[in-house]
């Protein structure tokens, strides 16, 4: 286990993302995987070639032993028998070394692909869900990665098979040029025979893979909304639809399995037929005295040995075709555009407040709407229509272009620094499985006092107390399921807010953080948040009168532009649109 971890650490240290040219085609991606571990691939090819070539030695040695037996030379028979034994031991050692090396190559390719997918999804950030379905990412990160990794076998046994074919042809040429020509012409014909099947695998496999991704996406969505489906009574409808789509996928799987099974059968059957044909030809030649009995044994051994590399070549062809389908899905994910999200390297952002000068620096301004967030206060933004608020926060948070911070583009700020100073808290943020302590602490080293304070601000203490935990442990040791599936919508909302408060950023952008809680809890949440964030910049998108009343400043955005700015009470008396909006919100809450 320790050695395995060391190997993974070395692989992580050597990892670098693929260049755009490596994502041109699936085969370019496979070349990148091979080039990334060039030394190991070279070793695998060397061992695969040595192992395959070693398989050609026993037939030659056996032929010498048979000739000695025919001639009555017992000493020669003994010598060649011992040589055969030594050769067999060598083949076994080479086989073990080759297998271990190829296993490492496949594991490296698998982990490298997984890390590359994680790297890409991290770069995409919030844009990921808008560009590709979750099920597609899951399928690419599990199924496609394994298919591509399996194709890396061609770098070992595949290379050895080609070399062995040439060596056997040369060896047969010394016995009979006719036999050498038959082998050199026959083996490519065997590979060509499975060509139509490989093309069918590619065609049907692409359809199967696309359907598989869509079905996985439906499963992920259904699991995420299981609580809602139960409440609405739609679980049976979704389950029935999923079963029907699953049966369609099974049918497509059979279409892929038919040519795949034929390739597997032909990989074993065609070389056997080829062996029979060549042995028959060599036996006829021995009967006419063209070659010796020992030569017949050698020919049989050479061609019998070719069964292994020829089968490996045919299987490698199938693996490469399947890898082409899977690799295309991987590079489609890796090629999703992220250039717009790339920050300007080294841009420091606004001045960081210090003890000597604690006053926050600079306005946070959204260009398209004209929203200007003053530093150090709690600002509430009311957007009409309401979906414009999400886009506004994306710009202010640097997820999309259009906002500035202290006259500097938010997107131009160094990403790592920006995320330490400015945090976006929305209701779609992931909650990973773990203890309350780890979830709320986030990227920071857990500090129990700070965590409890954050939970208090988010009015989440009752959640912690209600969660199951090991006996005689602190409430912070209670565990939460992935995505907070064991929590209600309001509880997840409060845990997310506690995590954002714990981060203690200079600027906190919260998207409707109280929409799923009752009025009493909402009043406590906004009151405690206002007190805890005093002197720091906080932006809350909302239409709740309770939240708006506690905000230092309210900004009304109507039809994509700032329509009014003031306190809640001031806008109620001076702006009819704002008054109508708040009245509707109060009616909905009631």
CSV table of N, CA and C in Angstrom, one decimal, residues 364-372 392 395-396 401-404 560-561:
chain,number,residue,atom,x,y,z
A,364,UNK,N,-17.7,48.0,-5.7
A,364,UNK,CA,-17.9,46.8,-6.5
A,364,UNK,C,-19.1,47.2,-7.5
A,365,UNK,N,-18.7,47.3,-8.8
A,365,UNK,CA,-19.7,47.9,-9.8
A,365,UNK,C,-20.0,46.9,-10.9
A,366,UNK,N,-21.3,46.7,-11.2
A,366,UNK,CA,-21.7,45.9,-12.3
A,366,UNK,C,-22.0,46.8,-13.5
A,367,UNK,N,-21.2,46.6,-14.6
A,367,UNK,CA,-21.3,47.5,-15.7
A,367,UNK,C,-22.7,47.4,-16.4
A,368,UNK,N,-23.2,46.2,-16.8
A,368,UNK,CA,-24.5,46.1,-17.5
A,368,UNK,C,-25.7,46.8,-16.8
A,369,UNK,N,-25.7,46.6,-15.5
A,369,UNK,CA,-26.9,47.1,-14.8
A,369,UNK,C,-26.7,48.5,-14.1
A,370,UNK,N,-25.4,48.8,-13.8
A,370,UNK,CA,-25.1,50.0,-13.1
A,370,UNK,C,-25.1,49.9,-11.6
A,371,UNK,N,-25.3,48.6,-11.1
A,371,UNK,CA,-25.3,48.4,-9.6
A,371,UNK,C,-24.0,48.7,-9.1
A,372,UNK,N,-24.0,49.6,-8.0
A,372,UNK,CA,-22.7,50.0,-7.3
A,372,UNK,C,-22.8,49.6,-5.9
A,392,UNK,N,-26.4,38.8,-12.3
A,392,UNK,CA,-25.7,39.9,-11.6
A,392,UNK,C,-24.7,39.4,-10.7
A,395,UNK,N,-21.6,38.1,-12.4
A,395,UNK,CA,-20.6,39.1,-12.8
A,395,UNK,C,-19.9,39.7,-11.6
A,396,UNK,N,-20.6,40.0,-10.6
A,396,UNK,CA,-19.9,40.6,-9.4
A,396,UNK,C,-18.9,39.6,-8.8
A,401,UNK,N,-18.0,38.1,-17.2
A,401,UNK,CA,-17.5,39.5,-17.5
A,401,UNK,C,-18.5,40.6,-17.1
A,402,UNK,N,-17.9,41.7,-16.8
A,402,UNK,CA,-18.8,42.9,-16.7
A,402,UNK,C,-18.7,43.7,-15.5
A,403,UNK,N,-18.0,43.2,-14.4
A,403,UNK,CA,-18.0,43.9,-13.1
A,403,UNK,C,-16.6,44.4,-12.8
A,404,UNK,N,-16.5,45.4,-12.0
A,404,UNK,CA,-15.2,45.9,-11.6
A,404,UNK,C,-15.2,46.1,-10.1
A,560,UNK,N,-33.1,45.1,-16.2
A,560,UNK,CA,-31.6,45.1,-16.5
A,560,UNK,C,-30.9,46.4,-16.1
A,561,UNK,N,-31.5,47.3,-15.4
A,561,UNK,CA,-30.8,48.6,-15.0
A,561,UNK,C,-31.3,49.0,-13.6
